């Protein structure tokens, strides 16, 4: 990213912090979104090794981890560039978990994971960095590790990054009563 892009990225981070402070994203905790988290959790059970380590990119307030049983993961790391959402996630005191504040553009995990989730965050990555970020995460998968990506609506320009580089294990669409509200979720391996 050039200096202007970095400036806009910084401005976006401040906007996310403001929105989390105002409760703008509380809807993520509601019933409509519930099925999305549950689908991700079911896909982890179906395709990941037993008792996996999980990295949740763009974890927001830690809802995915909150919705998982502790028996469903060995260790959970959530990361997000919003310090406000990370603080909320940390306050949940969820077992075997840690939540860290970092920018996905520059974040390099400190360990390898069995599951890496791009949880409604891939489309926020700057276009020039999407492939670099995905490559970095692919390098941080354990053997038999999987990447699960959830994207609201079509995610134009996003899915080809996964389909070009990884093997698709499953692709599903979650619909709701509102035809404009739907998510696509893909499971991939190296
Ligand atoms: C739509 S929210 C999804 C939150 C969470 N994954 C969920 O589904 O409940 C998108 C999240 O991506 C985070 N995000 C956006 N750009 C980011 C970046 N450059 N680095 C890290 N997190 C980012 C935002 O702060 C926000 O928490």
Tab-separated table of C-alpha atoms and ligand atoms in Angstrom:
chain	number	residue	atom	x	y	z
A	1	UNK	CA	0.000	0.000	0.000
A	2	UNK	CA	1.227	3.484	-0.710
A	3	UNK	CA	1.161	6.240	1.893
A	4	UNK	CA	-2.313	7.445	0.848
A	5	UNK	CA	-3.740	3.908	1.105
A	6	UNK	CA	-2.165	3.562	4.542
A	7	UNK	CA	-3.750	6.817	5.605
A	8	UNK	CA	-7.202	5.628	4.435
A	9	UNK	CA	-6.677	2.321	6.190
A	10	UNK	CA	-5.873	4.180	9.418
A	11	UNK	CA	-9.011	6.319	8.978
A	12	UNK	CA	-11.074	3.142	8.491
A	13	UNK	CA	-9.685	1.722	11.713
A	14	UNK	CA	-10.794	4.817	13.615
A	15	UNK	CA	-14.242	4.492	12.015
A	16	UNK	CA	-14.526	0.855	13.116
A	17	UNK	CA	-13.568	1.832	16.660
A	18	UNK	CA	-16.214	4.545	16.702
A	19	UNK	CA	-18.852	2.169	15.313
A	20	UNK	CA	-18.063	-0.551	17.854
A	21	UNK	CA	-18.200	2.027	20.663
A	22	UNK	CA	-21.672	3.092	19.464
A	23	UNK	CA	-22.970	-0.460	19.172
A	24	UNK	CA	-23.323	-0.230	15.383
A	25	UNK	CA	-22.330	-3.926	15.047
A	26	UNK	CA	-24.504	-5.360	17.813
A	27	UNK	CA	-26.635	-6.952	15.089
A	28	UNK	CA	-23.833	-9.501	14.614
A	29	UNK	CA	-24.936	-11.001	17.917
A	30	UNK	CA	-28.525	-11.465	16.710
A	31	UNK	CA	-30.437	-14.444	15.346
A	32	UNK	CA	-30.055	-13.603	11.645
A	33	UNK	CA	-26.260	-13.887	11.856
A	34	UNK	CA	-26.378	-16.896	14.178
A	35	UNK	CA	-26.726	-19.368	11.314
A	36	UNK	CA	-23.582	-17.963	9.702
A	37	UNK	CA	-21.443	-18.586	12.784
A	38	UNK	CA	-23.025	-22.008	13.257
A	39	UNK	CA	-22.224	-22.940	9.664
A	40	UNK	CA	-18.572	-21.983	10.195
A	41	UNK	CA	-18.507	-24.050	13.395
A	42	UNK	CA	-20.095	-27.041	11.633
A	43	UNK	CA	-17.566	-26.766	8.791
A	44	UNK	CA	-14.731	-26.740	11.329
A	45	UNK	CA	-16.136	-29.956	12.838
A	46	UNK	CA	-16.533	-31.515	9.388
A	47	UNK	CA	-13.195	-30.619	7.789
A	48	UNK	CA	-10.654	-29.761	10.490
A	49	UNK	CA	-8.567	-32.110	12.589
A	50	UNK	CA	-10.052	-32.906	15.971
A	51	UNK	CA	-9.536	-30.300	18.683
A	52	UNK	CA	-8.016	-27.766	16.274
A	53	UNK	CA	-6.152	-24.556	16.874
A	54	UNK	CA	-8.155	-21.720	15.294
A	55	UNK	CA	-7.168	-18.274	14.029
A	56	UNK	CA	-10.103	-15.896	13.472
A	57	UNK	CA	-9.055	-12.969	11.253
A	58	UNK	CA	-11.160	-9.849	11.727
A	59	UNK	CA	-12.722	-11.445	14.807
A	60	UNK	CA	-14.528	-8.282	15.913
A	61	UNK	CA	-15.940	-8.815	19.394
A	62	UNK	CA	-15.094	-12.521	19.502
A	63	UNK	CA	-18.545	-13.817	18.628
A	64	UNK	CA	-17.309	-16.888	16.739
A	65	UNK	CA	-15.240	-18.053	19.703
A	66	UNK	CA	-18.101	-17.269	22.072
A	67	UNK	CA	-20.405	-19.495	20.035
A	68	UNK	CA	-18.012	-22.451	20.060
A	69	UNK	CA	-17.917	-25.047	22.821
A	70	UNK	CA	-14.554	-25.288	24.496
A	71	UNK	CA	-14.478	-28.933	23.403
A	72	UNK	CA	-14.466	-27.740	19.774
A	73	UNK	CA	-11.032	-26.111	19.831
A	74	UNK	CA	-7.704	-26.530	21.576
A	75	UNK	CA	-6.689	-22.892	21.322
A	76	UNK	CA	-8.393	-19.898	19.720
A	77	UNK	CA	-6.651	-16.727	18.565
A	78	UNK	CA	-8.769	-13.810	17.404
A	79	UNK	CA	-7.250	-10.756	15.748
A	80	UNK	CA	-8.735	-7.465	14.640
A	81	UNK	CA	-7.395	-3.961	14.060
A	82	UNK	CA	-10.149	-2.410	16.176
A	83	UNK	CA	-8.812	-2.019	19.715
A	84	UNK	CA	-12.382	-1.390	20.894
A	85	UNK	CA	-13.699	-4.716	19.580
A	86	UNK	CA	-10.619	-6.569	20.846
A	87	UNK	CA	-11.170	-5.152	24.326
A	88	UNK	CA	-14.795	-6.420	24.261
A	89	UNK	CA	-13.576	-9.847	23.141
A	90	UNK	CA	-10.955	-9.963	25.897
A	91	UNK	CA	-13.574	-9.075	28.491
A	92	UNK	CA	-15.494	-12.252	27.614
A	93	UNK	CA	-12.683	-14.214	29.286
A	94	UNK	CA	-13.262	-17.169	27.011
A	95	UNK	CA	-11.208	-20.242	27.898
A	96	UNK	CA	-8.081	-21.157	25.906
A	97	UNK	CA	-8.340	-18.009	23.855
A	98	UNK	CA	-6.433	-14.824	23.187
A	99	UNK	CA	-7.464	-11.719	21.300
A	100	UNK	CA	-4.896	-9.469	19.732
A	101	UNK	CA	-5.016	-6.108	18.049
A	102	UNK	CA	-3.241	-6.126	14.678
A	103	UNK	CA	-3.745	-5.055	11.088
A	104	UNK	CA	-4.361	-7.940	8.714
A	105	UNK	CA	-2.197	-6.257	6.055
A	106	UNK	CA	0.942	-6.710	8.137
A	107	UNK	CA	-0.010	-9.415	10.639
A	108	UNK	CA	2.138	-12.533	10.677
A	109	UNK	CA	0.861	-15.253	13.025
A	110	UNK	CA	3.306	-16.406	15.685
A	111	UNK	CA	2.389	-20.051	15.163
A	112	UNK	CA	0.766	-22.324	12.608
A	113	UNK	CA	-2.940	-23.166	12.852
A	114	UNK	CA	-5.261	-26.016	11.939
A	115	UNK	CA	-8.038	-23.598	10.951
A	116	UNK	CA	-7.756	-20.019	9.714
A	117	UNK	CA	-11.023	-18.127	9.273
A	118	UNK	CA	-11.412	-15.013	7.143
A	119	UNK	CA	-14.540	-14.000	8.936
A	120	UNK	CA	-16.211	-11.235	6.909
A	121	UNK	CA	-12.868	-9.471	6.532
A	122	UNK	CA	-11.323	-10.516	3.214
A	123	UNK	CA	-13.128	-7.809	1.219
A	124	UNK	CA	-11.683	-5.126	3.489
A	125	UNK	CA	-8.123	-6.040	2.512
A	126	UNK	CA	-6.641	-3.608	0.028
A	127	UNK	CA	-6.779	-5.083	-3.480
A	128	UNK	CA	-3.013	-4.964	-3.939
A	129	UNK	CA	-2.546	-6.930	-0.691
A	130	UNK	CA	-5.259	-9.598	-0.924
A	131	UNK	CA	-3.015	-12.250	-2.472
A	132	UNK	CA	-0.076	-11.432	-0.166
A	133	UNK	CA	-2.261	-11.784	2.910
A	134	UNK	CA	-3.739	-15.070	1.672
A	135	UNK	CA	-0.257	-16.430	0.844
A	136	UNK	CA	0.948	-15.524	4.334
A	137	UNK	CA	-1.982	-17.338	5.913
A	138	UNK	CA	-1.490	-20.391	3.658
A	139	UNK	CA	2.098	-20.521	4.939
A	140	UNK	CA	0.743	-20.558	8.470
A	141	UNK	CA	-1.480	-23.599	8.052
A	142	UNK	CA	-0.497	-26.861	9.684
A	143	UNK	CA	-0.454	-29.960	7.540
A	144	UNK	CA	-4.127	-30.812	6.836
A	145	UNK	CA	-5.022	-27.283	7.877
A	146	UNK	CA	-7.989	-25.509	6.306
A	147	UNK	CA	-9.014	-21.972	5.504
A	148	UNK	CA	-12.679	-21.043	5.907
A	149	UNK	CA	-13.850	-17.822	4.303
A	150	UNK	CA	-17.185	-16.135	4.889
A	151	UNK	CA	-18.194	-13.345	2.539
A	152	UNK	CA	-21.380	-11.278	2.512
A	153	UNK	CA	-23.202	-11.495	-0.820
A	154	UNK	CA	-21.071	-12.010	-3.949
A	155	UNK	CA	-17.608	-10.961	-2.810
A	156	UNK	CA	-16.639	-9.982	-6.323
A	157	UNK	CA	-12.895	-10.167	-6.850
A	158	UNK	CA	-12.396	-12.159	-3.673
A	159	UNK	CA	-13.145	-15.802	-4.406
A	160	UNK	CA	-10.720	-16.109	-7.328
A	161	UNK	CA	-7.815	-15.597	-4.892
A	162	UNK	CA	-8.853	-18.782	-3.085
A	163	UNK	CA	-9.942	-20.788	-6.114
A	164	UNK	CA	-6.717	-20.026	-8.006
A	165	UNK	CA	-4.366	-21.071	-5.214
A	166	UNK	CA	-6.165	-23.625	-3.070
A	167	UNK	CA	-8.261	-26.750	-3.328
A	168	UNK	CA	-11.922	-26.116	-2.594
A	169	UNK	CA	-13.426	-28.659	-0.205
A	170	UNK	CA	-16.884	-27.150	0.118
A	171	UNK	CA	-18.797	-24.063	-0.951
A	172	UNK	CA	-22.147	-23.142	0.502
A	173	UNK	CA	-24.560	-20.228	0.486
A	174	UNK	CA	-26.534	-19.185	3.539
A	175	UNK	CA	-29.764	-17.473	2.679
A	176	UNK	CA	-32.191	-15.551	4.875
A	177	UNK	CA	-35.768	-14.371	4.487
A	178	UNK	CA	-34.406	-11.200	2.936
A	179	UNK	CA	-33.148	-12.122	-0.538
A	180	UNK	CA	-30.466	-9.429	-0.336
A	181	UNK	CA	-29.008	-10.831	2.880
A	182	UNK	CA	-26.912	-13.892	2.216
A	183	UNK	CA	-23.368	-15.139	2.750
A	184	UNK	CA	-21.129	-17.467	0.838
A	185	UNK	CA	-18.763	-19.659	2.794
A	186	UNK	CA	-15.903	-21.653	1.292
A	187	UNK	CA	-13.600	-24.256	2.810
A	188	UNK	CA	-10.129	-24.625	1.289
A	189	UNK	CA	-6.905	-26.496	1.819
A	190	UNK	CA	-3.387	-26.092	0.435
B	1	LIG	C1	-18.102	-7.089	9.382
B	1	LIG	S1	-17.012	-7.130	10.749
B	1	LIG	C2	-16.978	-8.862	11.095
B	1	LIG	C3	-16.623	-9.170	12.539
B	1	LIG	C4	-16.505	-10.653	12.882
B	1	LIG	N1	-15.642	-11.350	11.999
B	1	LIG	C5	-17.841	-11.324	12.855
B	1	LIG	O1	-18.201	-11.899	11.825
B	1	LIG	O2	-18.531	-11.249	13.871
B	1	LIG	C6	-15.437	-6.866	9.961
B	1	LIG	C7	-14.281	-6.818	10.950
B	1	LIG	O3	-13.058	-6.695	10.209
B	1	LIG	C8	-12.209	-5.846	10.919
B	1	LIG	N2	-11.208	-5.307	9.989
B	1	LIG	C9	-11.418	-4.521	8.902
B	1	LIG	N3	-10.250	-4.208	8.325
B	1	LIG	C10	-9.275	-4.824	9.050
B	1	LIG	C11	-7.861	-4.869	8.972
B	1	LIG	N4	-7.199	-4.171	8.040
B	1	LIG	N5	-7.170	-5.602	9.866
B	1	LIG	C12	-7.835	-6.283	10.849
B	1	LIG	N6	-9.176	-6.253	11.002
B	1	LIG	C13	-9.888	-5.539	10.116
B	1	LIG	C14	-13.129	-4.777	11.504
B	1	LIG	O4	-12.558	-4.108	12.592
B	1	LIG	C15	-14.329	-5.639	11.903
B	1	LIG	O5	-14.227	-6.098	13.218
